[in-house]
XYZ file of N, CA and C in Angstrom:
735
model
N 35.121 -17.570 -14.661
C 33.745 -17.143 -14.090
C 33.095 -18.609 -13.742
N 32.615 -18.419 -12.631
C 31.415 -19.655 -11.992
C 30.369 -19.172 -12.509
N 29.353 -19.866 -12.955
C 27.633 -19.397 -12.966
C 26.855 -19.299 -11.257
N 26.693 -18.889 -11.099
C 25.828 -18.877 -9.933
C 24.349 -19.059 -9.835
N 23.908 -19.204 -9.011
C 22.571 -19.504 -8.726
C 21.659 -19.303 -7.776
N 21.338 -17.938 -7.247
C 20.637 -17.788 -6.030
C 19.420 -16.912 -5.867
N 18.528 -17.169 -4.600
C 17.399 -16.092 -4.161
C 17.763 -15.200 -3.289
N 17.483 -13.806 -4.509
C 18.170 -12.920 -3.567
C 16.794 -12.166 -3.584
N 17.417 -11.309 -2.499
C 16.128 -9.700 -1.904
C 17.167 -8.497 -2.612
N 16.488 -7.787 -3.341
C 17.358 -6.019 -3.860
C 17.211 -5.446 -2.694
N 18.658 -5.541 -1.958
C 18.508 -3.924 -1.349
C 19.332 -3.016 -1.030
N 20.086 -2.602 -2.850
C 20.112 -1.225 -3.168
C 20.632 -1.449 -4.781
N 20.348 -0.226 -5.118
C 20.557 -0.382 -6.476
C 21.014 1.357 -6.783
N 22.000 1.103 -7.607
C 22.607 2.324 -8.449
C 22.590 2.325 -9.867
N 22.427 3.546 -10.746
C 22.807 4.064 -11.973
C 24.308 3.565 -12.200
N 24.766 3.009 -13.238
C 26.031 2.819 -13.905
C 26.220 3.555 -15.421
N 25.377 3.360 -15.705
C 25.340 4.324 -17.222
C 23.996 4.472 -17.713
N 24.229 4.958 -18.603
C 22.734 4.911 -19.610
C 21.905 3.250 -19.682
N 22.602 2.695 -19.988
C 21.488 1.433 -20.275
C 22.072 0.049 -18.559
N 23.190 0.407 -18.102
C 23.484 -0.432 -17.122
C 22.643 0.280 -15.967
N 23.541 -1.359 -14.942
C 22.817 -0.687 -13.329
C 23.561 -1.343 -12.217
N 23.630 -0.972 -11.442
C 24.710 -1.750 -10.090
C 23.365 -2.159 -9.651
N 23.248 -3.219 -8.613
C 22.170 -3.714 -7.780
C 23.101 -4.200 -7.036
N 22.582 -4.030 -5.439
C 22.840 -4.517 -4.566
C 22.362 -5.827 -3.752
N 22.452 -7.083 -3.870
C 21.594 -7.612 -3.784
C 22.474 -8.925 -2.577
N 21.004 -9.375 -1.605
C 20.943 -10.084 -0.065
C 21.051 -11.271 -0.285
N 21.816 -12.533 -0.924
C 20.999 -14.015 -1.118
C 21.241 -15.035 -0.367
N 19.762 -15.932 0.193
C 20.529 -16.918 0.804
C 21.227 -17.705 0.683
N 22.150 -18.077 -0.767
C 22.922 -18.655 -0.319
C 24.325 -17.922 -0.343
N 24.727 -17.042 -0.886
C 26.304 -16.327 -0.934
C 26.283 -14.805 0.131
N 25.491 -14.454 0.927
C 25.581 -13.629 1.460
C 25.222 -11.792 0.947
N 25.758 -10.622 0.666
C 25.597 -10.405 -0.151
C 26.464 -10.090 -0.892
N 26.142 -9.713 -2.300
C 26.506 -9.849 -3.785
C 26.129 -8.712 -4.322
N 27.089 -7.821 -4.994
C 27.114 -6.361 -5.757
C 27.104 -6.926 -7.919
N 26.216 -6.799 -8.155
C 26.911 -7.060 -9.497
C 25.815 -6.148 -10.650
N 26.669 -6.425 -11.488
C 26.275 -5.239 -12.416
C 25.381 -5.918 -13.598
N 24.146 -5.235 -14.116
C 23.598 -5.572 -14.719
C 23.652 -5.066 -16.069
N 24.130 -5.146 -17.075
C 24.440 -4.764 -18.202
C 23.378 -4.520 -19.199
N 22.214 -3.531 -19.680
C 21.605 -3.442 -20.243
C 20.471 -3.428 -19.013
N 20.360 -3.314 -18.053
C 19.614 -3.825 -17.080
C 18.279 -2.300 -16.972
N 18.871 -1.121 -17.636
C 17.928 0.155 -17.052
C 17.182 0.467 -19.015
N 17.667 -0.762 -19.808
C 16.948 -0.611 -21.184
C 15.130 -0.798 -20.727
N 14.357 -0.228 -21.493
C 12.387 -0.652 -21.367
C 12.481 -2.079 -21.599
N 13.432 -2.501 -22.747
C 13.034 -4.365 -22.901
C 13.691 -4.847 -22.286
N 14.025 -4.574 -20.976
C 15.481 -5.299 -19.967
C 14.865 -6.741 -20.360
N 15.953 -7.429 -20.209
C 14.890 -9.022 -20.049
C 15.111 -8.972 -18.611
N 15.726 -7.689 -17.764
C 15.552 -8.264 -16.099
C 14.279 -8.032 -15.411
N 13.127 -8.074 -16.384
C 11.602 -7.272 -16.443
C 12.006 -6.265 -15.046
N 11.396 -6.204 -13.813
C 10.805 -5.395 -12.785
C 12.087 -5.849 -11.685
N 13.036 -6.261 -11.922
C 13.371 -7.046 -10.443
C 14.490 -5.806 -9.953
N 14.504 -5.055 -10.337
C 15.594 -4.109 -9.468
C 14.598 -2.569 -8.892
N 13.577 -3.462 -8.447
C 12.706 -2.795 -7.310
C 13.503 -3.014 -6.296
N 13.315 -2.291 -5.562
C 14.274 -2.011 -4.063
C 12.828 -3.248 -3.507
N 13.564 -4.287 -2.460
C 12.511 -4.779 -1.628
C 12.397 -5.960 -2.879
N 12.190 -6.764 -3.543
C 11.477 -7.375 -4.888
C 12.424 -8.733 -4.098
N 11.829 -9.941 -4.415
C 12.481 -11.226 -3.949
C 12.473 -11.974 -5.838
N 14.128 -12.123 -5.923
C 14.377 -12.463 -7.432
C 14.954 -14.578 -7.163
N 14.885 -14.822 -8.106
C 15.994 -15.855 -8.596
C 16.699 -15.448 -9.716
N 17.641 -14.839 -9.499
C 18.801 -14.438 -9.901
C 20.003 -15.907 -10.484
N 20.927 -15.576 -11.626
C 21.643 -15.414 -12.480
C 23.154 -14.994 -12.493
N 24.215 -15.181 -11.720
C 25.121 -14.510 -11.990
C 26.839 -15.136 -12.085
N 27.546 -14.385 -12.698
C 28.892 -15.079 -13.379
C 29.720 -14.253 -11.745
N 30.262 -14.909 -11.375
C 31.056 -14.367 -9.926
C 32.557 -14.177 -10.590
N 32.986 -12.964 -10.088
C 34.562 -12.915 -10.390
C 35.594 -13.113 -10.011
N 36.469 -13.877 -10.388
C 37.143 -14.552 -9.351
C 38.533 -13.843 -8.842
N 38.492 -12.302 -8.708
C 40.007 -11.786 -8.890
C 39.128 -10.406 -8.263
N 38.122 -10.444 -7.406
C 36.977 -9.138 -7.181
C 36.630 -8.113 -7.791
N 35.978 -7.000 -7.830
C 35.425 -5.885 -8.171
C 33.780 -6.737 -7.932
N 32.457 -6.184 -9.439
C 31.400 -6.947 -9.345
C 31.035 -7.915 -10.336
N 30.469 -8.672 -9.725
C 30.015 -9.695 -9.891
C 28.936 -9.485 -11.567
N 29.195 -10.075 -12.231
C 27.828 -9.846 -13.828
C 26.605 -10.538 -13.715
N 25.584 -10.047 -13.947
C 24.317 -10.351 -13.307
C 23.901 -10.677 -14.753
N 23.457 -11.537 -14.660
C 22.761 -12.188 -16.249
C 21.305 -12.784 -16.162
N 20.822 -12.648 -15.492
C 19.593 -13.190 -14.956
C 19.023 -12.861 -13.939
N 17.395 -12.520 -13.938
C 16.732 -11.982 -12.560
C 15.232 -12.017 -12.720
N 14.892 -13.065 -12.400
C 13.009 -13.340 -12.213
C 12.824 -13.521 -11.697
N 11.407 -12.215 -11.369
C 10.784 -11.871 -9.642
C 9.922 -12.881 -9.569
N 10.249 -12.622 -7.649
C 9.700 -14.146 -7.493
C 8.344 -13.910 -6.198
N 9.017 -12.506 -5.523
C 7.676 -12.014 -4.641
C 8.180 -10.308 -4.848
N 7.234 -9.413 -4.408
C 7.857 -8.560 -3.959
C 6.709 -7.386 -3.313
N 5.923 -8.463 -2.697
C 5.452 -8.020 -0.571
C 4.917 -6.556 -1.510
N 3.440 -6.982 -1.251
C 2.643 -5.456 -2.380
C 1.978 -4.763 -1.300
N 2.105 -5.012 -0.048
C 1.767 -4.069 1.685
C 2.678 -3.002 1.024
N 4.362 -2.969 0.520
C 5.158 -1.802 1.122
C 4.903 -0.670 -0.388
N 3.611 -1.081 -1.255
C 3.619 -0.089 -2.421
C 2.372 0.778 -1.628
N 1.580 0.189 -0.660
C 0.120 0.787 0.073
C 0.173 1.429 1.551
N 1.421 1.285 1.775
C 1.189 1.442 3.204
C 2.466 1.985 3.812
N 3.014 3.537 3.946
C 4.440 4.121 4.001
C 5.084 3.965 5.321
N 4.480 3.753 6.168
C 5.305 2.753 7.773
C 5.396 0.996 7.461
N 5.209 0.701 6.489
C 6.180 -0.630 6.129
C 7.212 -0.472 5.254
N 6.621 0.490 4.062
C 7.734 0.654 3.109
C 9.351 1.572 4.045
N 8.629 2.228 5.126
C 10.047 2.662 5.902
C 10.741 1.809 6.175
N 9.923 0.441 7.136
C 10.616 -0.343 8.049
C 11.568 -1.745 6.924
N 11.076 -1.525 5.572
C 11.497 -2.186 4.744
C 12.860 -1.562 4.963
N 12.700 -0.450 3.967
C 14.151 0.520 3.421
C 15.048 0.555 4.885
N 14.675 0.034 6.346
C 15.569 -0.127 7.151
C 16.348 -1.226 7.278
N 14.908 -2.503 6.750
C 16.026 -3.658 7.068
C 17.513 -3.699 5.629
N 16.561 -3.115 4.473
C 17.861 -2.630 3.572
C 19.256 -2.426 3.934
N 18.849 -1.431 4.636
C 20.060 -0.827 5.058
C 21.290 -1.275 6.105
N 20.518 -1.640 7.180
C 21.490 -2.960 7.735
C 21.793 -4.294 6.640
N 21.053 -4.270 6.058
C 21.983 -5.728 5.367
C 23.153 -4.869 4.609
N 22.350 -4.286 3.633
C 23.543 -3.400 2.940
C 24.586 -3.213 3.874
N 24.790 -1.765 4.634
C 25.853 -1.837 5.268
C 26.272 -2.348 6.895
N 25.422 -3.498 7.120
C 26.186 -4.170 8.189
C 26.053 -5.308 8.231
N 26.856 -6.052 6.876
C 27.248 -7.401 6.371
C 28.413 -7.167 5.578
N 28.545 -7.887 5.045
C 30.052 -8.042 4.345
C 29.918 -9.025 2.823
N 30.714 -9.099 2.095
C 30.137 -9.835 0.536
C 30.371 -10.910 0.918
N 29.646 -11.834 0.282
C 29.736 -13.530 0.530
C 29.857 -14.203 1.922
N 29.102 -13.450 2.799
C 29.236 -13.868 4.168
C 27.556 -14.016 4.387
N 27.088 -15.495 3.863
C 25.449 -15.871 3.943
C 25.447 -15.994 5.277
N 24.282 -15.779 5.139
C 23.627 -15.948 6.903
C 22.258 -16.307 6.572
N 21.756 -17.852 6.541
C 20.840 -18.157 5.854
C 19.305 -17.900 6.207
N 20.049 -17.782 7.951
C 18.622 -17.599 9.185
C 18.180 -16.232 8.756
N 19.360 -15.069 8.575
C 18.892 -13.303 8.696
C 17.904 -13.614 7.328
N 18.359 -14.265 5.993
C 18.371 -13.920 5.455
C 16.527 -14.497 5.535
N 16.110 -15.350 5.689
C 14.658 -16.402 6.327
C 14.278 -15.123 6.770
N 14.535 -14.313 7.893
C 13.990 -13.321 8.892
C 13.241 -12.006 8.312
N 14.601 -11.686 7.587
C 14.155 -10.686 6.281
C 12.936 -10.777 5.705
N 12.636 -11.889 5.218
C 11.647 -12.308 3.994
C 10.299 -12.326 4.902
N 10.500 -13.190 5.973
C 9.478 -13.530 7.188
C 8.838 -12.076 7.996
N 9.310 -11.657 8.184
C 9.588 -9.985 8.252
C 8.697 -8.835 8.052
N 9.082 -8.778 6.176
C 8.700 -8.100 6.027
C 7.227 -8.848 4.827
N 6.720 -10.129 5.480
C 5.327 -10.567 5.184
C 4.147 -9.908 5.852
N 5.044 -10.651 7.395
C 4.091 -9.872 8.590
C 3.910 -8.688 8.477
N 4.615 -8.124 8.398
C 4.151 -6.313 8.173
C 3.433 -5.707 7.750
N 2.956 -6.751 6.433
C 1.515 -6.253 5.472
C 0.336 -6.688 6.645
N 0.532 -7.276 7.787
C -0.583 -7.086 8.187
C -1.045 -6.046 9.396
N -2.218 -5.681 9.241
C -2.961 -4.182 10.123
C -2.709 -4.509 11.290
N -2.560 -5.768 11.951
C -2.893 -5.819 13.512
C -1.743 -5.674 14.054
N -0.383 -6.435 13.616
C 0.948 -6.276 13.569
C 1.554 -5.557 15.110
N 2.563 -5.761 15.403
C 2.605 -4.592 16.498
C 4.242 -4.750 15.691
N 4.228 -3.777 14.640
C 5.266 -3.830 14.141
C 6.549 -2.704 14.950
N 6.424 -2.453 16.204
C 7.717 -1.890 16.634
C 8.190 -3.178 16.795
N 7.495 -3.871 17.712
C 8.304 -5.594 18.101
C 8.855 -6.142 17.025
N 8.043 -5.903 15.586
C 8.541 -6.824 14.638
C 9.861 -6.439 14.183
N 10.301 -4.924 14.553
C 11.481 -3.887 13.758
C 12.738 -4.610 14.832
N 12.154 -4.554 16.114
C 13.033 -5.169 17.401
C 13.481 -6.655 17.229
N 12.341 -7.431 16.929
C 13.464 -8.336 16.870
C 14.139 -8.854 15.692
N 13.545 -8.212 14.084
C 14.487 -8.351 13.467
C 15.897 -7.478 13.858
N 15.656 -6.176 14.194
C 17.603 -6.570 15.150
C 18.055 -7.708 15.819
N 17.168 -7.745 16.927
C 17.858 -9.393 17.363
C 18.506 -10.600 16.346
N 17.616 -10.072 15.510
C 18.662 -11.425 14.261
C 19.221 -10.548 14.032
N 19.508 -9.711 13.299
C 20.770 -9.232 12.630
C 22.100 -9.090 13.495
N 21.858 -8.763 15.201
C 22.581 -8.749 16.102
C 23.201 -10.089 15.893
N 22.252 -10.639 16.349
C 22.798 -12.253 16.518
C 23.446 -12.653 15.487
N 23.145 -13.361 14.056
C 24.035 -13.290 13.219
C 25.290 -12.247 12.880
N 25.038 -11.625 13.750
C 26.447 -10.907 13.008
C 27.561 -10.796 14.711
N 26.933 -11.939 15.760
C 27.654 -11.988 16.656
C 27.644 -11.094 18.000
N 26.823 -10.529 17.946
C 26.469 -8.780 18.546
C 25.174 -8.704 19.146
N 24.488 -10.248 19.712
C 23.445 -10.478 20.525
C 23.779 -9.938 21.920
N 22.670 -9.391 22.516
C 22.920 -8.602 23.890
C 23.539 -8.931 24.987
N 24.305 -8.796 26.047
C 24.510 -10.068 27.015
C 24.003 -9.726 28.311
N 22.933 -10.452 28.317
C 22.060 -10.101 29.569
C 22.574 -10.766 31.292
N 23.390 -11.461 31.263
C 23.337 -12.490 32.473
C 24.339 -12.182 32.861
N 25.566 -11.840 31.812
C 26.584 -11.304 32.755
C 27.245 -10.295 32.226
N 28.323 -9.539 32.379
C 28.995 -8.848 32.427
C 29.423 -8.614 31.212
N 29.175 -7.519 30.304
C 29.399 -7.808 28.310
C 31.263 -7.143 28.382
N 31.542 -6.716 29.956
C 32.740 -6.300 30.065
C 34.157 -7.234 29.955
N 33.803 -7.941 31.655
C 33.973 -8.555 32.194
C 34.211 -9.773 32.189
N 32.476 -10.491 31.743
C 32.318 -11.335 32.154
C 31.446 -12.071 33.307
N 31.538 -11.301 34.641
C 31.036 -11.508 35.778
C 29.359 -11.327 35.916
N 28.555 -12.256 36.561
C 27.682 -12.617 36.084
C 26.901 -11.556 36.838
N 25.649 -11.258 36.493
C 25.158 -10.205 36.681
C 23.732 -10.706 37.537
N 23.347 -9.896 38.742
C 21.997 -10.266 39.111
C 20.921 -9.952 38.722
N 20.339 -11.200 38.277
C 19.219 -11.663 37.852
C 17.668 -10.908 37.937
N 16.714 -10.666 37.442
C 15.424 -10.026 38.100
C 15.557 -8.187 38.224
N 16.921 -7.703 38.101
C 16.326 -6.649 38.153
C 17.286 -4.899 37.494
N 16.764 -4.243 37.679
C 17.355 -3.479 36.909
C 18.814 -3.074 37.081
N 19.812 -3.010 35.535
C 20.993 -3.055 35.675
C 21.699 -2.002 34.274
N 23.055 -1.591 34.781
C 23.591 -0.630 33.910
C 23.419 -1.581 32.524
N 24.059 -0.935 31.243
C 23.617 -1.642 29.908
C 24.438 -0.429 29.049
N 25.694 -1.164 28.670
C 25.825 -0.523 27.801
C 26.067 -0.635 25.678
N 25.249 0.139 25.052
C 25.023 -0.285 24.080
C 26.589 -0.422 22.696
N 27.516 0.144 23.612
C 29.015 -0.196 22.323
C 29.688 -1.288 23.005
N 29.361 -2.012 24.861
C 30.117 -2.692 25.025
C 28.670 -4.460 24.272
N 27.886 -3.990 24.713
C 26.832 -5.353 24.065
C 26.092 -5.539 25.009
N 25.922 -5.091 25.985
C 24.835 -5.588 27.456
C 25.444 -5.335 28.467
N 24.698 -5.990 29.237
C 24.446 -5.310 31.107
C 26.449 -5.568 31.415
N 26.277 -4.324 32.787
C 27.528 -3.970 33.236
C 27.169 -4.620 34.909
N 28.721 -4.803 34.868
C 28.667 -5.212 36.699
C 28.827 -4.103 37.350
N 28.804 -4.397 38.910
C 29.171 -2.759 39.540
C 30.581 -2.065 39.046
N 31.553 -3.168 38.997
C 32.632 -3.133 38.923
C 32.699 -2.316 37.512
N 31.899 -2.780 36.716
C 32.565 -2.031 35.045
C 31.956 -0.628 34.752
N 30.810 -1.109 35.672
C 29.447 0.084 34.598
C 29.960 1.333 34.974
N 31.048 1.966 36.144
C 31.576 3.562 35.762
C 32.589 3.963 35.356
N 32.736 3.471 34.479
C 34.095 3.614 33.468
C 33.629 3.176 31.666
N 32.628 2.603 31.840
C 31.767 2.678 30.467
C 30.992 4.250 30.267
N 31.081 4.887 29.499
C 30.238 5.997 28.915
C 29.244 6.467 28.579
N 28.627 5.050 27.800
C 27.311 5.300 27.215
C 26.809 4.479 28.454
N 26.864 4.053 29.422
C 26.468 3.460 30.300
C 23.921 3.667 30.348
N 23.319 3.358 30.310
C 22.642 3.372 30.449
C 21.677 2.226 31.677
N 20.209 2.553 32.446
C 19.876 1.906 32.844
C 18.792 0.763 32.114
N 18.911 -0.309 31.909
C 17.866 -1.342 31.634
C 17.013 -1.966 32.982
N 15.454 -1.572 32.628
C 14.887 -2.173 33.028
C 14.785 -3.386 33.870
N 14.191 -3.869 34.559
C 13.996 -5.260 35.033
C 13.237 -6.082 34.220
N 11.732 -5.475 33.705
C 10.601 -5.795 33.078
C 11.560 -6.185 31.102
N 12.608 -4.651 30.710
C 12.806 -4.024 29.691
C 14.265 -5.305 29.542
N 14.858 -6.141 29.990
C 15.835 -6.576 30.122
C 14.743 -8.099 29.642
N 13.840 -8.462 30.848
C 13.011 -9.832 30.718
C 12.505 -9.806 29.310
N 12.230 -8.548 28.593
C 11.340 -8.855 27.333
C 12.755 -8.734 26.410
N 13.044 -8.234 26.463
C 14.486 -8.784 25.710
C 15.398 -9.581 25.279
N 15.353 -9.930 26.225
C 15.401 -11.688 26.594
C 14.724 -12.624 25.277
N 13.207 -12.532 25.583
C 12.610 -13.479 25.209
C 11.939 -12.944 23.383
N 12.405 -11.717 22.884
C 12.021 -10.994 21.719
C 11.901 -11.552 20.277
N 13.977 -12.035 20.566
C 14.547 -12.645 19.773
C 13.535 -13.967 19.058
N 12.939 -14.651 19.971
C 11.741 -15.962 19.776
C 10.968 -15.816 19.862
N 10.222 -14.781 20.332
C 8.851 -14.176 20.619
C 8.923 -12.635 19.831
N 8.509 -12.510 18.826
C 8.720 -11.049 18.433
C 7.478 -10.377 18.412
N 5.978 -11.350 18.459
C 4.773 -10.952 18.237
C 4.477 -9.196 19.267
N 4.155 -9.477 19.878
C 4.168 -8.160 21.095
C 5.163 -7.561 21.504
N 5.181 -5.964 22.225
C 6.242 -5.432 22.605
C 5.455 -4.497 23.681
N 5.792 -5.080 25.082
C 4.974 -4.383 26.006
C 4.617 -2.729 26.046
N 3.898 -1.832 25.920
C 4.132 -0.565 25.814
C 5.176 -0.214 27.317
N 5.072 0.020 28.598
C 5.539 -0.585 28.931
C 7.235 0.007 28.951
N 7.949 -0.631 27.835
C 9.205 -0.675 27.468
C 9.257 -0.690 26.831
N 8.503 -0.258 25.633
C 8.589 -0.068 24.419
C 9.721 0.958 23.541
N 9.654 2.333 24.612
C 9.992 3.071 24.372
C 11.866 2.852 24.817
N 12.481 2.231 26.024
C 13.209 2.031 26.427
C 13.720 0.978 25.737
N 13.330 -0.535 24.964
C 14.125 -1.403 24.368
C 14.298 -0.805 22.662
N 13.120 0.695 22.146
C 13.277 0.985 20.913
C 14.612 1.490 20.468
N 14.584 2.511 21.708
C 15.990 3.510 22.191
C 17.578 2.842 22.135
N 16.870 1.379 22.874
C 18.570 0.597 23.280
C 18.622 0.068 22.445
N 17.961 -0.376 21.744
C 18.381 -1.359 20.321
C 19.005 -0.262 19.238
N 18.487 0.898 18.782
C 18.728 1.861 18.200
C 20.381 2.182 18.139
N 20.395 2.497 19.621
C 21.835 2.646 20.195
C 23.348 1.827 19.803
N 22.295 -0.173 19.647
C 23.363 -1.072 19.798
C 23.557 -1.190 18.422
N 22.845 -0.702 17.302
C 22.817 -0.828 15.804
C 23.572 0.172 15.286
N 23.480 1.409 15.969
C 24.328 2.568 15.389
C 25.407 2.501 16.064
N 25.798 1.528 16.841
C 27.384 1.289 17.414
C 27.730 0.336 16.425
N 27.717 -0.453 16.510
C 28.182 -1.394 15.436
C 27.885 -0.953 14.224
N 27.348 -0.011 13.445
C 27.661 0.234 12.065
C 28.536 1.546 12.171
N 28.544 2.487 13.287
C 29.774 3.434 13.941
C 29.139 4.787 13.676
N 27.791 4.729 12.907
C 26.556 5.854 12.890
C 25.606 5.341 13.138
N 24.505 6.532 12.950
C 23.481 6.281 12.904
C 22.584 6.020 11.844
N 21.694 4.960 11.660
C 21.112 4.319 10.305
C 20.042 5.227 9.767
N 20.454 5.667 8.860
C 19.626 6.933 8.057
C 18.143 6.383 8.231
N 17.540 5.643 8.103
C 16.211 5.073 8.121
C 15.622 5.232 9.296
N 16.244 5.333 10.451
C 15.953 5.060 11.784
C 15.033 6.466 11.952
N 15.439 7.302 11.629
C 14.722 8.810 11.258
C 13.493 8.611 11.559
N 12.833 7.508 10.262
C 11.361 7.745 9.575
C 10.815 6.877 10.474
N 10.989 5.833 11.508
C 10.617 5.073 12.158
C 9.589 5.231 12.825
N 9.909 6.658 13.902
C 8.788 7.090 14.802
C 8.278 6.944 14.441
N 6.495 5.901 15.189
C 5.347 6.190 14.432
C 4.889 5.073 13.979
N 6.153 3.946 13.467
C 5.929 3.175 13.074
C 4.438 2.111 13.552
N 4.471 2.368 14.643
C 3.562 0.961 15.052
C 1.535 1.143 15.056
């Protein structure tokens, strides 16, 4: 077993025994890592409070050669996002991000940009003036892009035919983008995407500071449907995101 060191965000935890715990980590260097922390539930554990959900840690673990759980040997807290402990709306957003990372990524499939975007968004959410729906939507778009599912807005997601610019278009969350007139009738989950919503969606991943009121509901519903389609179910935490603005 080779020892590895990484910067990690705690995204899930499960008690394993009276003294040990299984923790799921989203690491910058290795992607998702699931590891057993022997003695991690003891009051005098050397892991401090590193198992708290949405805590950033520096970790050391022994990587198993033939599958199974890795063995966590060291975890030191680096960042804790204090706003998560004082604002329930921010906490719900953080739990939603953790759910997408835990259930929508593969073990040992690193995405450094997604790791950085997660921490940056958690930090921004502590600002009381931030547009939270915009921040959540921008994070979803980074998650979609890193998994290879960026919404296709300029060409048909089914056949690749260019789609007319600057107009309302049919859009399929399951197909992952806009639809041409030929493909739209045969796509069961098609919905309309307004011209303003389409333009906003195109810039949101790189300019996620604001989500105009006129397209907010439209884009939140659309992105929620895309995320649900990829996961194969509706994320549990989506039900708690209403009113996060």
